[in-house]
Amino acid sequence: MAVRSGSLARFVVTRIVLAVPMVLLLLTFVFLLMRVAPGDPVTAALGDRLSAADLAQRRAAAGLDRPLLQQYWEYVSHVARLDFGRTITDNRAVSDIFVENGGATLTLSIGALVVAVGLGLPLGLVAGRRRDSVLDVGIRLFGIVSYAAPVFFIGLLLQLVFGKALGWLPTSGQASPVVQATAESKTHILLLDMLLTGDTGDITDALKHLVLPSVTLGLLVVGVLIRLVRVNLISTLQSDYVEAARARGIRERQVVRSHGFRNALVPVVTVFGLQVAALLGGAVLTEETFNWPGVGNELVRYLNNRDYTAVQGIITAIALVVVVMSLLIDVVNALIDPRIRY
């Protein structure tokens, strides 16, 4: 059966086809970026620990003695098979890094999304309803500050206030050392493992450790959501169909909830998907600030060890995650608003 113009299947196929050249450009950029670094990755990582013969053997094993085009082809073909290579310093598969540390980054990202949605949507709604009031000005200032302030600065500030001064929340790690040492790893996601065991004490301990990193990372997106929801809500409430609803005698609260806020969320979903990339970038700084054992923390460690092969593999995998998330957001938008398919 022919695929109709404007159908969801045609839209998804088109988006996938368009994603292919984007991924190739992205892989080329990452490959060239790693080759711009002075010297070769093996010498940079192990030059002070191995002899010249051993370094040459390592370079040959990693394929770094081959022509650049051949290296590029091998890199792209390996990525197509989801093989992101092995680290030089500890001979660890990059995929293992995501299996063992990806759970911590996923937990942090979900926590940050909960904070962002939990604060951004209601504050944007209130700012839109109370346009140009003192409350609106205060919320807009909060949004600007939360978006503009560096992630590491917010993290350090929260650590000083809620960790050191007030002593309410822990400031480092996923859980207390004893809890983390005794936790049985089943899914490589510590909080999920604790939920499966049902130990309320351990769950509470892990949730307390999650609060400050999640708030720090979530505030990065809160400012964007506040601004978007406010602007779109104001625009929607001035449209003709909203005026028609008011003219029919529908209460203002119901007009805002059913006609204004709901329609104002469509462009918010699009931009919110793009913020996933910002969250992953912010996760690197947040994990480093809170000693959170995620992929970002491992990326910084391999950068410090000058293990460029590991850095290349991790950046490539993160970039592919962003591409897949963008594709999913496009599909969700097409489901919400069928006009996007045309």
mmCIF file of C-alpha atoms in Angstrom:
data_model
loop_
_atom_site.group_PDB
_atom_site.id
_atom_site.type_symbol
_atom_site.label_atom_id
_atom_site.label_comp_id
_atom_site.label_asym_id
_atom_site.label_seq_id
_atom_site.Cartn_x
_atom_site.Cartn_y
_atom_site.Cartn_z
ATOM 1 C CA MET A 1 0.000 0.000 0.000
ATOM 2 C CA ALA A 2 1.378 3.385 -0.978
ATOM 3 C CA VAL A 3 2.386 5.714 1.825
ATOM 4 C CA ARG A 4 0.102 8.782 1.767
ATOM 5 C CA SER A 5 1.546 12.292 1.809
ATOM 6 C CA GLY A 6 1.213 13.612 5.335
ATOM 7 C CA SER A 7 1.048 10.168 6.937
ATOM 8 C CA LEU A 8 3.018 9.496 10.110
ATOM 9 C CA ALA A 9 4.930 6.607 8.470
ATOM 10 C CA ARG A 10 6.111 8.854 5.628
ATOM 11 C CA PHE A 11 7.149 11.528 8.108
ATOM 12 C CA VAL A 12 9.162 9.048 10.222
ATOM 13 C CA VAL A 13 10.910 7.556 7.159
ATOM 14 C CA THR A 14 11.784 11.060 5.911
ATOM 15 C CA ARG A 15 13.221 12.055 9.283
ATOM 16 C CA ILE A 16 15.336 8.881 9.429
ATOM 17 C CA VAL A 17 16.712 9.473 5.926
ATOM 18 C CA LEU A 18 17.551 13.090 6.810
ATOM 19 C CA ALA A 19 19.291 11.926 9.985
ATOM 20 C CA VAL A 20 21.834 9.825 8.037
ATOM 21 C CA PRO A 21 23.859 12.741 6.527
ATOM 22 C CA MET A 22 23.613 14.558 9.849
ATOM 23 C CA VAL A 23 25.145 11.558 11.647
ATOM 24 C CA LEU A 24 27.906 11.268 9.009
ATOM 25 C CA LEU A 25 28.765 14.962 9.402
ATOM 26 C CA LEU A 26 28.795 14.545 13.148
ATOM 27 C CA LEU A 27 31.089 11.485 12.994
ATOM 28 C CA THR A 28 33.440 13.300 10.596
ATOM 29 C CA PHE A 29 33.636 16.284 12.923
ATOM 30 C CA VAL A 30 34.410 14.119 15.963
ATOM 31 C CA PHE A 31 37.019 12.101 14.006
ATOM 32 C CA LEU A 32 38.812 15.224 12.732
ATOM 33 C CA LEU A 33 38.618 16.923 16.117
ATOM 34 C CA MET A 34 40.447 14.030 17.765
ATOM 35 C CA ARG A 35 43.089 14.043 14.997
ATOM 36 C CA VAL A 36 43.782 17.782 15.453
ATOM 37 C CA ALA A 37 45.211 17.106 18.929
ATOM 38 C CA PRO A 38 49.034 17.164 18.848
ATOM 39 C CA GLY A 39 50.806 13.774 18.786
ATOM 40 C CA ASP A 40 49.023 10.439 18.661
ATOM 41 C CA PRO A 41 46.604 9.147 21.335
ATOM 42 C CA VAL A 42 48.837 6.241 22.432
ATOM 43 C CA THR A 43 51.877 8.441 23.056
ATOM 44 C CA ALA A 44 49.723 11.060 24.811
ATOM 45 C CA ALA A 45 48.218 8.462 27.172
ATOM 46 C CA LEU A 46 51.119 6.054 27.735
ATOM 47 C CA GLY A 47 54.204 7.893 26.460
ATOM 48 C CA ASP A 48 55.807 8.154 29.906
ATOM 49 C CA ARG A 49 55.164 4.512 30.860
ATOM 50 C CA LEU A 50 56.045 2.371 27.808
ATOM 51 C CA SER A 51 59.107 1.957 25.623
ATOM 52 C CA ALA A 52 59.187 3.163 22.020
ATOM 53 C CA ALA A 53 58.714 -0.420 20.743
ATOM 54 C CA ASP A 54 55.698 -0.996 22.983
ATOM 55 C CA LEU A 55 54.180 2.326 21.900
ATOM 56 C CA ALA A 56 54.605 1.370 18.232
ATOM 57 C CA GLN A 57 52.942 -1.985 18.936
ATOM 58 C CA ARG A 58 50.012 -0.245 20.657
ATOM 59 C CA ARG A 59 49.631 2.197 17.759
ATOM 60 C CA ALA A 60 49.566 -0.670 15.267
ATOM 61 C CA ALA A 61 47.006 -2.572 17.356
ATOM 62 C CA ALA A 62 44.773 0.528 17.495
ATOM 63 C CA GLY A 63 45.147 1.073 13.717
ATOM 64 C CA LEU A 64 46.762 4.475 14.192
ATOM 65 C CA ASP A 65 49.657 3.641 11.814
ATOM 66 C CA ARG A 66 47.273 3.306 8.860
ATOM 67 C CA PRO A 67 46.348 6.055 6.341
ATOM 68 C CA LEU A 68 43.864 8.629 7.606
ATOM 69 C CA LEU A 69 41.114 7.634 5.163
ATOM 70 C CA GLN A 70 41.404 3.991 6.217
ATOM 71 C CA GLN A 71 41.186 5.039 9.877
ATOM 72 C CA TYR A 72 38.064 7.082 9.075
ATOM 73 C CA TRP A 73 36.401 4.190 7.247
ATOM 74 C CA GLU A 74 37.149 1.803 10.135
ATOM 75 C CA TYR A 75 35.836 4.360 12.629
ATOM 76 C CA VAL A 76 32.536 4.870 10.756
ATOM 77 C CA SER A 77 32.035 1.147 10.064
ATOM 78 C CA HIS A 78 32.661 0.304 13.741
ATOM 79 C CA VAL A 79 30.177 2.964 14.884
ATOM 80 C CA ALA A 80 27.613 1.541 12.440
ATOM 81 C CA ARG A 81 27.974 -1.759 14.356
ATOM 82 C CA LEU A 82 27.693 0.198 17.673
ATOM 83 C CA ASP A 83 31.355 -0.577 18.394
ATOM 84 C CA PHE A 84 32.799 2.591 19.944
ATOM 85 C CA GLY A 85 36.298 1.148 20.468
ATOM 86 C CA ARG A 86 38.396 0.444 23.561
ATOM 87 C CA THR A 87 40.173 2.795 25.915
ATOM 88 C CA ILE A 88 43.954 2.996 25.737
ATOM 89 C CA THR A 89 44.757 3.493 29.406
ATOM 90 C CA ASP A 90 42.785 0.553 30.868
ATOM 91 C CA ASN A 91 41.746 -1.422 27.737
ATOM 92 C CA ARG A 92 38.059 -1.051 28.566
ATOM 93 C CA ALA A 93 35.292 -1.233 25.962
ATOM 94 C CA VAL A 94 33.555 2.142 25.638
ATOM 95 C CA SER A 95 30.216 0.310 25.542
ATOM 96 C CA ASP A 96 31.041 -1.070 29.017
ATOM 97 C CA ILE A 97 31.420 2.509 30.283
ATOM 98 C CA PHE A 98 27.840 3.215 29.237
ATOM 99 C CA VAL A 99 26.588 -0.061 30.726
ATOM 100 C CA GLU A 100 28.313 0.499 34.086
ATOM 101 C CA ASN A 101 28.082 4.299 34.377
ATOM 102 C CA GLY A 102 25.176 5.149 32.080
ATOM 103 C CA GLY A 103 22.656 4.259 34.807
ATOM 104 C CA ALA A 104 23.978 7.028 37.055
ATOM 105 C CA THR A 105 23.757 9.583 34.216
ATOM 106 C CA LEU A 106 20.260 8.359 33.329
ATOM 107 C CA THR A 107 19.140 8.702 36.955
ATOM 108 C CA LEU A 108 20.560 12.219 37.145
ATOM 109 C CA SER A 109 18.974 13.230 33.817
ATOM 110 C CA ILE A 110 15.529 11.937 34.828
ATOM 111 C CA GLY A 111 15.819 13.734 38.173
ATOM 112 C CA ALA A 112 16.780 16.947 36.361
ATOM 113 C CA LEU A 113 13.836 16.589 33.953
ATOM 114 C CA VAL A 114 11.454 16.148 36.889
ATOM 115 C CA VAL A 115 12.824 19.322 38.487
ATOM 116 C CA ALA A 116 12.689 21.229 35.188
ATOM 117 C CA VAL A 117 9.098 20.229 34.398
ATOM 118 C CA GLY A 118 7.954 20.516 38.026
ATOM 119 C CA LEU A 119 9.229 24.094 38.302
ATOM 120 C CA GLY A 120 9.232 25.394 34.726
ATOM 121 C CA LEU A 121 5.657 24.597 33.655
ATOM 122 C CA PRO A 122 3.765 25.942 36.705
ATOM 123 C CA LEU A 123 5.992 29.014 37.029
ATOM 124 C CA GLY A 124 5.580 29.758 33.308
ATOM 125 C CA LEU A 125 1.811 29.311 33.673
ATOM 126 C CA VAL A 126 1.639 31.709 36.632
ATOM 127 C CA ALA A 127 3.869 34.268 34.850
ATOM 128 C CA GLY A 128 1.637 34.109 31.765
ATOM 129 C CA ARG A 129 -1.558 34.498 33.792
ATOM 130 C CA ARG A 130 -0.140 37.373 35.894
ATOM 131 C CA ARG A 131 1.506 39.218 33.022
ATOM 132 C CA ASP A 132 3.485 42.351 34.005
ATOM 133 C CA SER A 133 2.688 41.863 37.701
ATOM 134 C CA VAL A 134 5.317 41.778 40.456
ATOM 135 C CA LEU A 135 5.010 37.995 40.510
ATOM 136 C CA ASP A 136 5.631 37.837 36.748
ATOM 137 C CA VAL A 137 8.742 40.015 37.043
ATOM 138 C CA GLY A 138 10.076 37.888 39.911
ATOM 139 C CA ILE A 139 9.556 34.629 38.012
ATOM 140 C CA ARG A 140 11.175 36.047 34.879
ATOM 141 C CA LEU A 141 14.207 37.180 36.882
ATOM 142 C CA PHE A 142 14.464 33.734 38.452
ATOM 143 C CA GLY A 143 14.326 32.166 34.977
ATOM 144 C CA ILE A 144 17.062 34.433 33.623
ATOM 145 C CA VAL A 145 19.360 33.818 36.598
ATOM 146 C CA SER A 146 18.824 30.027 36.585
ATOM 147 C CA TYR A 147 19.574 29.854 32.856
ATOM 148 C CA ALA A 148 22.536 32.238 32.823
ATOM 149 C CA ALA A 149 24.343 31.024 35.959
ATOM 150 C CA PRO A 150 27.049 28.398 35.266
ATOM 151 C CA VAL A 151 26.121 24.870 36.330
ATOM 152 C CA PHE A 152 29.203 24.397 38.484
ATOM 153 C CA PHE A 153 28.524 27.708 40.293
ATOM 154 C CA ILE A 154 24.938 26.686 41.113
ATOM 155 C CA GLY A 155 26.211 23.280 42.256
ATOM 156 C CA LEU A 156 28.855 24.734 44.555
ATOM 157 C CA LEU A 157 26.351 27.264 45.941
ATOM 158 C CA LEU A 158 23.801 24.529 46.747
ATOM 159 C CA GLN A 159 26.536 22.422 48.333
ATOM 160 C CA LEU A 160 27.576 25.301 50.587
ATOM 161 C CA VAL A 161 24.016 26.213 51.637
ATOM 162 C CA PHE A 162 22.218 22.854 51.940
ATOM 163 C CA GLY A 163 25.238 20.626 52.568
ATOM 164 C CA LYS A 164 27.661 22.609 54.707
ATOM 165 C CA ALA A 165 25.658 25.440 56.318
ATOM 166 C CA LEU A 166 22.302 23.703 56.922
ATOM 167 C CA GLY A 167 23.480 20.071 56.792
ATOM 168 C CA TRP A 168 20.216 18.919 55.245
ATOM 169 C CA LEU A 169 21.473 17.045 52.199
ATOM 170 C CA PRO A 170 24.599 15.076 51.171
ATOM 171 C CA THR A 171 26.864 16.718 48.620
ATOM 172 C CA SER A 172 28.746 13.847 46.999
ATOM 173 C CA GLY A 173 28.127 10.451 45.413
ATOM 174 C CA GLN A 174 24.987 8.441 44.638
ATOM 175 C CA ALA A 175 24.581 7.091 48.182
ATOM 176 C CA SER A 176 26.402 6.772 51.484
ATOM 177 C CA PRO A 177 29.575 4.622 51.247
ATOM 178 C CA VAL A 178 28.094 1.807 53.371
ATOM 179 C CA VAL A 179 24.842 1.737 51.394
ATOM 180 C CA GLN A 180 26.675 1.792 48.075
ATOM 181 C CA ALA A 181 29.086 -0.970 49.141
ATOM 182 C CA THR A 182 26.309 -3.303 50.299
ATOM 183 C CA ALA A 183 23.914 -2.635 47.411
ATOM 184 C CA GLU A 184 23.439 -5.582 45.055
ATOM 185 C CA SER A 185 23.904 -4.501 41.431
ATOM 186 C CA LYS A 186 21.274 -5.999 39.125
ATOM 187 C CA THR A 187 20.529 -3.250 36.612
ATOM 188 C CA HIS A 188 23.579 -0.943 37.045
ATOM 189 C CA ILE A 189 21.050 1.705 38.146
ATOM 190 C CA LEU A 190 21.586 2.101 41.878
ATOM 191 C CA LEU A 191 18.222 3.682 42.713
ATOM 192 C CA LEU A 192 16.335 1.066 40.668
ATOM 193 C CA ASP A 193 18.262 -1.738 42.400
ATOM 194 C CA MET A 194 17.252 -0.311 45.779
ATOM 195 C CA LEU A 195 13.619 -0.009 44.677
ATOM 196 C CA LEU A 196 13.710 -3.683 43.658
ATOM 197 C CA THR A 197 15.043 -4.704 47.072
ATOM 198 C CA GLY A 198 12.420 -2.511 48.795
ATOM 199 C CA ASP A 199 14.751 -1.235 51.546
ATOM 200 C CA THR A 200 13.181 2.136 52.438
ATOM 201 C CA GLY A 201 16.282 3.307 54.327
ATOM 202 C CA ASP A 202 18.544 2.777 51.316
ATOM 203 C CA ILE A 203 15.967 4.328 48.947
ATOM 204 C CA THR A 204 15.695 7.422 51.153
ATOM 205 C CA ASP A 205 19.480 7.692 51.306
ATOM 206 C CA ALA A 206 19.785 7.488 47.494
ATOM 207 C CA LEU A 207 16.986 10.022 46.954
ATOM 208 C CA LYS A 208 18.655 12.476 49.351
ATOM 209 C CA HIS A 209 21.898 12.181 47.358
ATOM 210 C CA LEU A 210 19.944 12.776 44.140
ATOM 211 C CA VAL A 211 18.285 16.061 45.190
ATOM 212 C CA LEU A 212 21.127 18.576 44.867
ATOM 213 C CA PRO A 213 22.582 17.246 41.557
ATOM 214 C CA SER A 214 19.068 17.064 40.038
ATOM 215 C CA VAL A 215 18.189 20.608 41.104
ATOM 216 C CA THR A 216 21.539 21.899 39.809
ATOM 217 C CA LEU A 217 21.090 20.319 36.390
ATOM 218 C CA GLY A 218 17.335 20.927 36.217
ATOM 219 C CA LEU A 219 17.733 24.679 36.769
ATOM 220 C CA LEU A 220 19.629 24.776 33.479
ATOM 221 C CA VAL A 221 16.349 24.016 31.663
ATOM 222 C CA VAL A 222 13.866 25.707 34.038
ATOM 223 C CA GLY A 223 14.614 29.195 32.704
ATOM 224 C CA VAL A 224 13.964 28.106 29.100
ATOM 225 C CA LEU A 225 10.669 26.422 30.031
ATOM 226 C CA ILE A 226 9.439 29.427 32.028
ATOM 227 C CA ARG A 227 10.085 31.787 29.122
ATOM 228 C CA LEU A 228 8.535 29.477 26.518
ATOM 229 C CA VAL A 229 5.398 28.646 28.495
ATOM 230 C CA ARG A 230 4.856 32.301 29.432
ATOM 231 C CA VAL A 231 5.253 33.651 25.882
ATOM 232 C CA ASN A 232 3.143 30.926 24.249
ATOM 233 C CA LEU A 233 0.422 31.172 26.901
ATOM 234 C CA ILE A 234 0.144 34.959 26.460
ATOM 235 C CA SER A 235 -0.037 34.520 22.687
ATOM 236 C CA THR A 236 -2.626 31.745 22.914
ATOM 237 C CA LEU A 237 -4.848 33.647 25.367
ATOM 238 C CA GLN A 238 -5.078 36.495 22.823
ATOM 239 C CA SER A 239 -6.262 34.227 19.984
ATOM 240 C CA ASP A 240 -9.772 34.307 18.537
ATOM 241 C CA TYR A 241 -10.886 30.849 19.703
ATOM 242 C CA VAL A 242 -9.984 31.729 23.308
ATOM 243 C CA GLU A 243 -12.012 34.945 23.041
ATOM 244 C CA ALA A 244 -14.876 32.873 21.633
ATOM 245 C CA ALA A 245 -14.646 30.524 24.625
ATOM 246 C CA ARG A 246 -14.803 33.499 26.994
ATOM 247 C CA ALA A 247 -17.791 34.894 25.077
ATOM 248 C CA ARG A 248 -19.636 31.596 25.661
ATOM 249 C CA GLY A 249 -19.347 32.221 29.393
ATOM 250 C CA ILE A 250 -16.730 29.579 30.174
ATOM 251 C CA ARG A 251 -14.904 30.337 33.413
ATOM 252 C CA GLU A 252 -11.442 31.933 33.029
ATOM 253 C CA ARG A 253 -9.695 29.103 34.876
ATOM 254 C CA GLN A 254 -11.128 26.525 32.485
ATOM 255 C CA VAL A 255 -10.302 28.707 29.461
ATOM 256 C CA VAL A 256 -6.655 28.906 30.546
ATOM 257 C CA ARG A 257 -6.399 25.204 31.388
ATOM 258 C CA SER A 258 -8.304 23.684 28.465
ATOM 259 C CA HIS A 259 -7.688 26.180 25.650
ATOM 260 C CA GLY A 260 -4.643 28.254 26.570
ATOM 261 C CA PHE A 261 -2.157 26.107 28.461
ATOM 262 C CA ARG A 262 -2.730 22.940 26.442
ATOM 263 C CA ASN A 263 -2.120 24.612 23.058
ATOM 264 C CA ALA A 264 0.803 26.596 24.411
ATOM 265 C CA LEU A 265 2.614 23.324 25.177
ATOM 266 C CA VAL A 266 3.089 22.273 21.508
ATOM 267 C CA PRO A 267 6.165 24.469 20.783
ATOM 268 C CA VAL A 268 7.407 23.756 24.309
ATOM 269 C CA VAL A 269 7.709 20.034 23.488
ATOM 270 C CA THR A 270 9.922 20.852 20.483
ATOM 271 C CA VAL A 271 12.332 23.040 22.421
ATOM 272 C CA PHE A 272 12.251 20.705 25.414
ATOM 273 C CA GLY A 273 13.622 17.923 23.190
ATOM 274 C CA LEU A 274 16.489 20.151 22.135
ATOM 275 C CA GLN A 275 17.288 20.757 25.791
ATOM 276 C CA VAL A 276 18.250 17.076 26.133
ATOM 277 C CA ALA A 277 21.581 17.965 24.517
ATOM 278 C CA ALA A 278 22.023 20.791 27.008
ATOM 279 C CA LEU A 279 21.243 18.388 29.837
ATOM 280 C CA LEU A 280 23.879 15.902 28.661
ATOM 281 C CA GLY A 281 26.423 18.702 28.379
ATOM 282 C CA GLY A 282 25.483 20.016 31.804
ATOM 283 C CA ALA A 283 25.607 16.500 33.232
ATOM 284 C CA VAL A 284 29.378 16.424 32.682
ATOM 285 C CA LEU A 285 29.898 19.475 34.912
ATOM 286 C CA THR A 286 27.246 18.391 37.427
ATOM 287 C CA GLU A 287 28.740 14.897 37.815
ATOM 288 C CA GLU A 288 32.199 16.376 38.304
ATOM 289 C CA THR A 289 30.898 18.872 40.892
ATOM 290 C CA PHE A 290 29.019 16.237 42.924
ATOM 291 C CA ASN A 291 31.437 13.340 42.317
ATOM 292 C CA TRP A 292 28.533 11.563 40.604
ATOM 293 C CA PRO A 293 29.806 8.314 38.994
ATOM 294 C CA GLY A 294 28.221 8.806 35.576
ATOM 295 C CA VAL A 295 29.469 8.857 31.998
ATOM 296 C CA GLY A 296 30.391 12.561 32.267
ATOM 297 C CA ASN A 297 32.629 11.827 35.243
ATOM 298 C CA GLU A 298 34.355 9.077 33.258
ATOM 299 C CA LEU A 299 34.754 11.446 30.293
ATOM 300 C CA VAL A 300 36.583 13.968 32.475
ATOM 301 C CA ARG A 301 38.790 11.204 33.911
ATOM 302 C CA TYR A 302 39.811 9.998 30.452
ATOM 303 C CA LEU A 303 40.402 13.587 29.350
ATOM 304 C CA ASN A 304 42.752 14.084 32.294
ATOM 305 C CA ASN A 305 44.532 10.850 31.305
ATOM 306 C CA ARG A 306 44.720 12.129 27.693
ATOM 307 C CA ASP A 307 43.018 8.937 26.489
ATOM 308 C CA TYR A 308 41.695 10.391 23.240
ATOM 309 C CA THR A 309 40.343 7.061 21.955
ATOM 310 C CA ALA A 310 38.058 6.809 25.002
ATOM 311 C CA VAL A 311 37.043 10.458 24.626
ATOM 312 C CA GLN A 312 36.239 9.908 20.942
ATOM 313 C CA GLY A 313 34.090 6.854 21.711
ATOM 314 C CA ILE A 314 32.182 8.532 24.560
ATOM 315 C CA ILE A 315 31.529 11.737 22.594
ATOM 316 C CA THR A 316 30.386 9.721 19.571
ATOM 317 C CA ALA A 317 27.946 7.669 21.645
ATOM 318 C CA ILE A 318 26.541 10.779 23.388
ATOM 319 C CA ALA A 319 26.121 12.513 20.023
ATOM 320 C CA LEU A 320 24.179 9.532 18.661
ATOM 321 C CA VAL A 321 21.932 9.594 21.744
ATOM 322 C CA VAL A 322 21.165 13.265 21.046
ATOM 323 C CA VAL A 323 20.333 12.453 17.400
ATOM 324 C CA VAL A 324 17.987 9.625 18.439
ATOM 325 C CA MET A 325 16.310 11.847 21.035
ATOM 326 C CA SER A 326 15.798 14.587 18.426
ATOM 327 C CA LEU A 327 14.204 12.018 16.120
ATOM 328 C CA LEU A 328 11.865 10.819 18.878
ATOM 329 C CA ILE A 329 10.860 14.394 19.722
ATOM 330 C CA ASP A 330 10.025 15.023 16.043
ATOM 331 C CA VAL A 331 7.777 11.953 16.046
ATOM 332 C CA VAL A 332 6.068 13.060 19.278
ATOM 333 C CA ASN A 333 5.490 16.511 17.750
ATOM 334 C CA ALA A 334 3.994 14.920 14.647
ATOM 335 C CA LEU A 335 1.640 12.920 16.840
ATOM 336 C CA ILE A 336 0.579 16.018 18.816
ATOM 337 C CA ASP A 337 0.234 18.334 15.806
ATOM 338 C CA PRO A 338 -0.490 16.541 12.463
ATOM 339 C CA ARG A 339 0.239 19.780 10.523
ATOM 340 C CA ILE A 340 3.983 19.189 11.122
ATOM 341 C CA ARG A 341 3.885 16.103 8.869
ATOM 342 C CA TYR A 342 3.244 18.209 5.742
#
